[in-house]
CSV table of C-alpha atoms and ligand atoms in Angstrom, one decimal:
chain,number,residue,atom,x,y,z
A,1,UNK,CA,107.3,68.2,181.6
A,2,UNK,CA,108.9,66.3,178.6
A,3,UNK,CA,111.8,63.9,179.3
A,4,UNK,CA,114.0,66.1,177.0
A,5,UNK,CA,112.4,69.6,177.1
A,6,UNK,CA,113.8,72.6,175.7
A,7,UNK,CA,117.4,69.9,175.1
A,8,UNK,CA,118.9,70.4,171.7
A,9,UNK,CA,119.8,66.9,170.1
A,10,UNK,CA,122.5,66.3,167.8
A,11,UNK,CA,121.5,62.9,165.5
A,12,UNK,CA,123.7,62.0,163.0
A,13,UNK,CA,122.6,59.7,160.3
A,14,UNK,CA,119.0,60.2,161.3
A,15,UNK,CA,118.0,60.2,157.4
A,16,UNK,CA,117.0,56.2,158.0
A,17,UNK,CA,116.6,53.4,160.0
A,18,UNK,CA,117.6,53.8,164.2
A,19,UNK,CA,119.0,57.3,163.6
A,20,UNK,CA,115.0,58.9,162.2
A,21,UNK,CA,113.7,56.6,164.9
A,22,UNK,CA,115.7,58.2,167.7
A,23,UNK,CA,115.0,62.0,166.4
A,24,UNK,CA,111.4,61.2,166.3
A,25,UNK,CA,111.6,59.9,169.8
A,26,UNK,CA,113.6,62.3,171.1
A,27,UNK,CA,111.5,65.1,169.3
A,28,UNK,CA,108.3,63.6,170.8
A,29,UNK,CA,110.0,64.4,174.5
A,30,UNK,CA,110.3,67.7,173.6
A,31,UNK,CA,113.9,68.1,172.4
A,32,UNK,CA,115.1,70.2,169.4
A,33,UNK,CA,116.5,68.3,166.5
A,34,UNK,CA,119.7,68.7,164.2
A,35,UNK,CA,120.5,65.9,162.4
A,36,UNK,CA,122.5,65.0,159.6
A,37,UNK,CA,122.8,62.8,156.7
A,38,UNK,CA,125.3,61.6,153.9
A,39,UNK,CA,123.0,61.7,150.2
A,40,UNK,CA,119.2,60.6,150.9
A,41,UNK,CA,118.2,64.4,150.4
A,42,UNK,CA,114.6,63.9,150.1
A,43,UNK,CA,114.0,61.6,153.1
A,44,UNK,CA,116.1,64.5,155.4
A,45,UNK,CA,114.0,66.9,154.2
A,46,UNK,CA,110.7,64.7,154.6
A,47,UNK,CA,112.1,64.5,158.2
A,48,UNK,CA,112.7,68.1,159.2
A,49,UNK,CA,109.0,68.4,158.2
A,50,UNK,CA,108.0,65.5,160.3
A,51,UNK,CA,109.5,66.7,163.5
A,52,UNK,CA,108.7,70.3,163.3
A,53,UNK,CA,104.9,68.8,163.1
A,54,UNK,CA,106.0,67.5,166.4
A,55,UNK,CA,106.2,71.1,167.4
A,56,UNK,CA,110.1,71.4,168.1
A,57,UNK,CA,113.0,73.1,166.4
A,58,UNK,CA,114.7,70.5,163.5
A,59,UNK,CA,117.3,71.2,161.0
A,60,UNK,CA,118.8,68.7,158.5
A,61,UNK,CA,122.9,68.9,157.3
A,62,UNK,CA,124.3,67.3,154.7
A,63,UNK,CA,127.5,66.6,156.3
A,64,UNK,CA,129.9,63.6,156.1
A,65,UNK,CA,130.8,62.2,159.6
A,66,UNK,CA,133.9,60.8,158.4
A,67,UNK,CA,135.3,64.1,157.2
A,68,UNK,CA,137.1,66.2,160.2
A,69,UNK,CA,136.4,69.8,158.8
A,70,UNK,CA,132.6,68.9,158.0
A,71,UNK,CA,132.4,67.8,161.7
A,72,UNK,CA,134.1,71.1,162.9
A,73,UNK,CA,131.4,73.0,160.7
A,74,UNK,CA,128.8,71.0,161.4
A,75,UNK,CA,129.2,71.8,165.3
A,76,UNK,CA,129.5,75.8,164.6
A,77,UNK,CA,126.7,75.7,162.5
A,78,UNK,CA,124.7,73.6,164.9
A,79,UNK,CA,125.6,75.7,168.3
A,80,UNK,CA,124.9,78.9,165.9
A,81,UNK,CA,121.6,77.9,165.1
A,82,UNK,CA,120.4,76.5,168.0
A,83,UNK,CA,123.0,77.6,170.6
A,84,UNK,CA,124.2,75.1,172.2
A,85,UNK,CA,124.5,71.2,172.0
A,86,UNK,CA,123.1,69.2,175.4
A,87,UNK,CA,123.0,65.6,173.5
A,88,UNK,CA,124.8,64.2,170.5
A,89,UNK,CA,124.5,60.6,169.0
A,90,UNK,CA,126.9,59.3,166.8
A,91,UNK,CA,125.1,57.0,164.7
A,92,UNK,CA,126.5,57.1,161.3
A,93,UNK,CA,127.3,53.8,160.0
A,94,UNK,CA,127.7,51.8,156.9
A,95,UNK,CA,129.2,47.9,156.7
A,96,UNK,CA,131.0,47.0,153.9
A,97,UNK,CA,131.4,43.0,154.6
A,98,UNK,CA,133.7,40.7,153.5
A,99,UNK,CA,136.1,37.9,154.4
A,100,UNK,CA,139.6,39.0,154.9
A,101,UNK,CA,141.2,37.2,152.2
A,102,UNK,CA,139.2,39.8,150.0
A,103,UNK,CA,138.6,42.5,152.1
A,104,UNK,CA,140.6,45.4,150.5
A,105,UNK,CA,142.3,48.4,152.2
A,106,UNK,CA,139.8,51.4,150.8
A,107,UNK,CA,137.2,48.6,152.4
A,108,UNK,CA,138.8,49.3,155.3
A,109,UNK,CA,139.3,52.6,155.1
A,110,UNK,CA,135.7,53.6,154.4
A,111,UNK,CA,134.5,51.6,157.2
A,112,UNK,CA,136.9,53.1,159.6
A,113,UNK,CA,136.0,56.5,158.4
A,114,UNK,CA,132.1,56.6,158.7
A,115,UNK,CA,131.9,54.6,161.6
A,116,UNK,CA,135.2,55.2,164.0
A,117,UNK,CA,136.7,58.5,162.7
A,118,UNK,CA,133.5,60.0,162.9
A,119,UNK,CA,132.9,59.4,166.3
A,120,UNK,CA,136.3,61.3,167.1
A,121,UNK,CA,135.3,63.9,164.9
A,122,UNK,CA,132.2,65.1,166.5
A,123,UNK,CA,132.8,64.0,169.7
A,124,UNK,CA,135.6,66.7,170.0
A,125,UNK,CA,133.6,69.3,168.8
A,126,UNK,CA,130.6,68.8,170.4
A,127,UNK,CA,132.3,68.6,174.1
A,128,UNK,CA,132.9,72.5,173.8
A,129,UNK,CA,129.5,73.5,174.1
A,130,UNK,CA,128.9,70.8,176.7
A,131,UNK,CA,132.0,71.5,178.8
A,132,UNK,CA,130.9,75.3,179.0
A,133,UNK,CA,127.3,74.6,180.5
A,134,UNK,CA,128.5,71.6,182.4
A,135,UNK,CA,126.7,69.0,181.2
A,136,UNK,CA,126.1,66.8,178.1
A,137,UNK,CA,124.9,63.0,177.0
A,138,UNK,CA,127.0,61.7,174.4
A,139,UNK,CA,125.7,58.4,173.0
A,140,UNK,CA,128.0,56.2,170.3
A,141,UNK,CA,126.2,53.6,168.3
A,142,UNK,CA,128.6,50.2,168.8
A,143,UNK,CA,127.1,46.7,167.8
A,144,UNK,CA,126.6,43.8,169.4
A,145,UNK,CA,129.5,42.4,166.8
A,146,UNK,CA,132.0,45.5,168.7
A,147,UNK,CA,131.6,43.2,171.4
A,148,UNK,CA,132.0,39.3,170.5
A,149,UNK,CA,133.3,39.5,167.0
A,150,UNK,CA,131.6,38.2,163.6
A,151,UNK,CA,133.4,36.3,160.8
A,152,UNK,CA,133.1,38.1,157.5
A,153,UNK,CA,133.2,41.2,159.6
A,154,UNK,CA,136.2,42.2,160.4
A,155,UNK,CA,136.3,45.5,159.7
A,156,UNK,CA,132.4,46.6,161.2
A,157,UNK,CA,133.6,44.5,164.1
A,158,UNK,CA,137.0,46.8,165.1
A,159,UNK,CA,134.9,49.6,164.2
A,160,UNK,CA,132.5,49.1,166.4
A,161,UNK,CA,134.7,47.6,169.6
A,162,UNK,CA,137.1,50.7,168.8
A,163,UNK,CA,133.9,52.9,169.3
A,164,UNK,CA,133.2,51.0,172.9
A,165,UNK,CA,137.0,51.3,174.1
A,166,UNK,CA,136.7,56.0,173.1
A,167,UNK,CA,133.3,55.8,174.6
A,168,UNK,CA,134.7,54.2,178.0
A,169,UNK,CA,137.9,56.7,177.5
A,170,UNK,CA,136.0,59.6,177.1
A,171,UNK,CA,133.5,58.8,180.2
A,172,UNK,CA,136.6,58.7,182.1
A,173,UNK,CA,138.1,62.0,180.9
A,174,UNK,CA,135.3,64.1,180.6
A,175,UNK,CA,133.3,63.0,184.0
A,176,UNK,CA,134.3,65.5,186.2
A,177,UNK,CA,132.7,67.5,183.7
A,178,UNK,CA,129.7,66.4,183.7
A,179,UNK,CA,129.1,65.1,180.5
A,180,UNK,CA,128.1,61.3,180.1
A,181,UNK,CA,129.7,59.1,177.6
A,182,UNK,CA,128.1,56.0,176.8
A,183,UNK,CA,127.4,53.2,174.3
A,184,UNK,CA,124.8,51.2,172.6
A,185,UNK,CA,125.1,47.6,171.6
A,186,UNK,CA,122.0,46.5,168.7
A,187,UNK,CA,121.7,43.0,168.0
A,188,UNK,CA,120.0,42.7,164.0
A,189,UNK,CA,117.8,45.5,164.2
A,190,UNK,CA,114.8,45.8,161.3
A,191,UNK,CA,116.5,48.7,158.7
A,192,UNK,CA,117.8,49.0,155.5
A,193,UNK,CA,121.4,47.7,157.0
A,194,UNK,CA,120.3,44.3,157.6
A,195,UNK,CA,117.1,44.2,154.8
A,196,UNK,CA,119.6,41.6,152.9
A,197,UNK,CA,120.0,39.0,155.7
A,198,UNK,CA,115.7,38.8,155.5
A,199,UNK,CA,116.9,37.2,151.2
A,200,UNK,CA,117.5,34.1,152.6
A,201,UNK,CA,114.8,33.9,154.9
A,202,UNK,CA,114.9,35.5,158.5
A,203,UNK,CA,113.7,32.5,160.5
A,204,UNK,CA,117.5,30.8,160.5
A,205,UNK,CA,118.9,34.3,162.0
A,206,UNK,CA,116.0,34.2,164.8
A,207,UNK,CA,117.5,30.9,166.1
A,208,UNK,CA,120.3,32.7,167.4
A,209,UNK,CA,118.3,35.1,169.1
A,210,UNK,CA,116.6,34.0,172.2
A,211,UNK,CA,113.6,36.5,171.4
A,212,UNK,CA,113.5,35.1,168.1
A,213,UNK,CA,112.8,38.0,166.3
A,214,UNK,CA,114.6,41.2,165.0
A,215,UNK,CA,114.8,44.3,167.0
A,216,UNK,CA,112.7,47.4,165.3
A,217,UNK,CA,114.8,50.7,165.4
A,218,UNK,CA,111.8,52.3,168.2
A,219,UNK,CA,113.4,50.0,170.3
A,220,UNK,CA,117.1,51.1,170.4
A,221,UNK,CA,115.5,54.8,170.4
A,222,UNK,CA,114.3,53.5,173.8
A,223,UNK,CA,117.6,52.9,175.4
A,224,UNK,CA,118.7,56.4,173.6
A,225,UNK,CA,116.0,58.2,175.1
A,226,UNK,CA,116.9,56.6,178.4
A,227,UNK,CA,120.6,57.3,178.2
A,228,UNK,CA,119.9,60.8,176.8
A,229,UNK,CA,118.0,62.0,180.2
A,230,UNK,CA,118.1,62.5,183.5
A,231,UNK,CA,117.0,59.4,184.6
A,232,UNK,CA,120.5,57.7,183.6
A,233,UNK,CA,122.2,60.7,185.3
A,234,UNK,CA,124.5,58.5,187.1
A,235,UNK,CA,125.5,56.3,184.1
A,236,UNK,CA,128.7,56.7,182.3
A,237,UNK,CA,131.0,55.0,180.5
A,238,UNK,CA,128.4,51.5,179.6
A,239,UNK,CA,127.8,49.5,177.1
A,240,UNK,CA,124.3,48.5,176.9
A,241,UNK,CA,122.7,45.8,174.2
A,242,UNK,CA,119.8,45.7,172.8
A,243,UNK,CA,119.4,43.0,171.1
A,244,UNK,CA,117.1,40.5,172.6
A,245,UNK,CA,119.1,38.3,174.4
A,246,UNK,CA,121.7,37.1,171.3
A,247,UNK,CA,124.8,38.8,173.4
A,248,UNK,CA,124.4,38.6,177.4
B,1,LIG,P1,121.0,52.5,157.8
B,1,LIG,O1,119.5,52.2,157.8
B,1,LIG,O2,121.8,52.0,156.7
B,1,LIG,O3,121.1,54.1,157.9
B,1,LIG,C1,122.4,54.7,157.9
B,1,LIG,C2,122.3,56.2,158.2
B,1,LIG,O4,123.6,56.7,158.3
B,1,LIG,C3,121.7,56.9,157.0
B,1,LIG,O5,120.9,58.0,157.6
B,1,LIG,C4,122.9,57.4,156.2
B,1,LIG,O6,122.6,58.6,155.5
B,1,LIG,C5,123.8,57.7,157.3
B,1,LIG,N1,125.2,57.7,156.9
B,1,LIG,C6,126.0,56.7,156.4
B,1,LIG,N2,127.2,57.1,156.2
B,1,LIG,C7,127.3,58.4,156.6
B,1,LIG,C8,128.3,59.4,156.6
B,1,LIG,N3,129.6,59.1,156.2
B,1,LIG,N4,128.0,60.6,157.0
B,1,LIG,C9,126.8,60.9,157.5
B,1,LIG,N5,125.7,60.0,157.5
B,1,LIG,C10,126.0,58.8,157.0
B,1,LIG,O7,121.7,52.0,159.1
B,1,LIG,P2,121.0,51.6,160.5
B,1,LIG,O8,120.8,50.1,160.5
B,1,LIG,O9,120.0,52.5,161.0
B,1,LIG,O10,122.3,51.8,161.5
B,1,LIG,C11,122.5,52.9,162.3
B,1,LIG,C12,123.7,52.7,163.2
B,1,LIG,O11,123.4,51.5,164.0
B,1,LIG,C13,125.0,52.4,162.4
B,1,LIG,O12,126.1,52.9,163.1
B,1,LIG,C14,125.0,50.8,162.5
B,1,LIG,O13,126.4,50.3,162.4
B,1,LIG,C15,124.5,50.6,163.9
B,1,LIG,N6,123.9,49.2,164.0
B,1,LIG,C16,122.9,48.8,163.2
B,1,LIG,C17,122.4,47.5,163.4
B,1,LIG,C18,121.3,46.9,162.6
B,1,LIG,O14,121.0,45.7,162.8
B,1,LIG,N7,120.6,47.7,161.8
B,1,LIG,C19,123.0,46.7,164.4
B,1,LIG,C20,124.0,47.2,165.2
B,1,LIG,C21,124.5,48.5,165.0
B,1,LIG,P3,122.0,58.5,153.9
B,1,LIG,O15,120.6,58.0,154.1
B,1,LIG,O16,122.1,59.9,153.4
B,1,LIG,O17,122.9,57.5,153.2
């Protein structure tokens, strides 16, 4: 028996980077895939065809986390199709970095949107579903700069500790329900997010990080995976890094 048998997944941003790497893995315990995506149309669709080789139900949507009604449809259109929702990861992010002196209001905004709003967005639709059977792992993508800060960052960094501060709310709320509400913390993770720190040379970033390397996306699907079955059945409400030992 699979980890996640028979479990229907919701991934968003699964189009790249930690979000395909945790619907592969989550596929490859058994779990039926919807994911979505904001514009990289031909890598969703190269993905739907990936994990249905892996012999499991997957469907891509082109739906913007940010946007309230897309999240609303999304979840109808998700529970339709594959009737109900068990798991959902928030993953959806963007950074738009810049010092604060020049960091601009729709900078803000846009940040805010894909990566904070969006978590409120789906995470009210998807409890529905998971309130009626009883059960449900909800995962929220933070960062490990949610949690100590980064200069030049402002914006990804209160995104990200706002997600860690709903995700502790909502474990609290929703427990006696029995849906699980937790949080992941990366550290610089190897995707197309972080491809530009690698200009300058990667081997200055890996002296801040005890394991002196970057983290590969496999590796945060990991902890998803973990947090996502019954094995962390008694864990709600956490924040847990992964990011080799820069944040302990
Ligand atoms: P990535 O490689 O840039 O991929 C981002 C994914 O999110 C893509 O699938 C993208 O879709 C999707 N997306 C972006 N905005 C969206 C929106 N408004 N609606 C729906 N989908 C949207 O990023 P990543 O490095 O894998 O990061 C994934 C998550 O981990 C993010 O929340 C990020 O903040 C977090 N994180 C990353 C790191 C790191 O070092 N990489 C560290 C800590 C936390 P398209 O392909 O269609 O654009």
């Amino acid at each position: 028996m699979k980890l996640l048998e028979n479990k229907v997944a919701l991934v968003t941003g699964a189009s790249r980077g930690i979000g395909e790497a945790i619907a592969v893995k989550f596929a490859e315990n058994g779990a039926n895939i919807a994911f979505t995506y904001l514009s990289s149309d031909e890598k969703a669709k190269a993905l739907e065809a990936r994990l249905q080789e892996l012999g499991v139900k997957a469907k891509a949507y082109k739906s913007d986390a940010g946007d309230f009604a897309a999240a609303e449809q999304l979840a109808n259109d998700v529970v339709k199709e594959f009737g109900t929702i068990d798991i959902c990861v928030n993953n959806a992010g963007i950074s738009k970095d810049n010092l604060l002196l020049r960091l601009t209001p729709d900078q803000w905004d846009d940040v805010m949107a894909a990566n904070l709003k969006s978590v409120y967005n789906l995470t009210k639709q998807v409890i529905r579903p998971m309130m009626k059977a009883r059960s449900g792992s909800i995962i929220n993508m933070s960062s490990v700069v949610g949690v100590e800060g980064n200069g030049g960052q402002a914006s990804y960094a209160a995104s990200k500790a706002g997600i860690i501060g709903f995700t502790k709310s909502i474990a609290q709320e929703l427990g006696s329900r029995n849906i699980r509400c937790n949080a992941i913390a990366p550290g610089f993770i190897e995707t197309d997010m972080t491809h530009y720190l690698k200009d300058g040379g990667a081997e200055k970033w890996f002296e801040k990080i005890p394991m002196a390397r970057f983290g590969k996306p496999e590796e945060v699907a990991g902890v998803a995976l973990f947090l996502a079955c019954d094995m962390s059945s008694y864990v709600s409400g956490q924040v847990i890094n992964a990011c080799g030992a820069m944040c302990t």
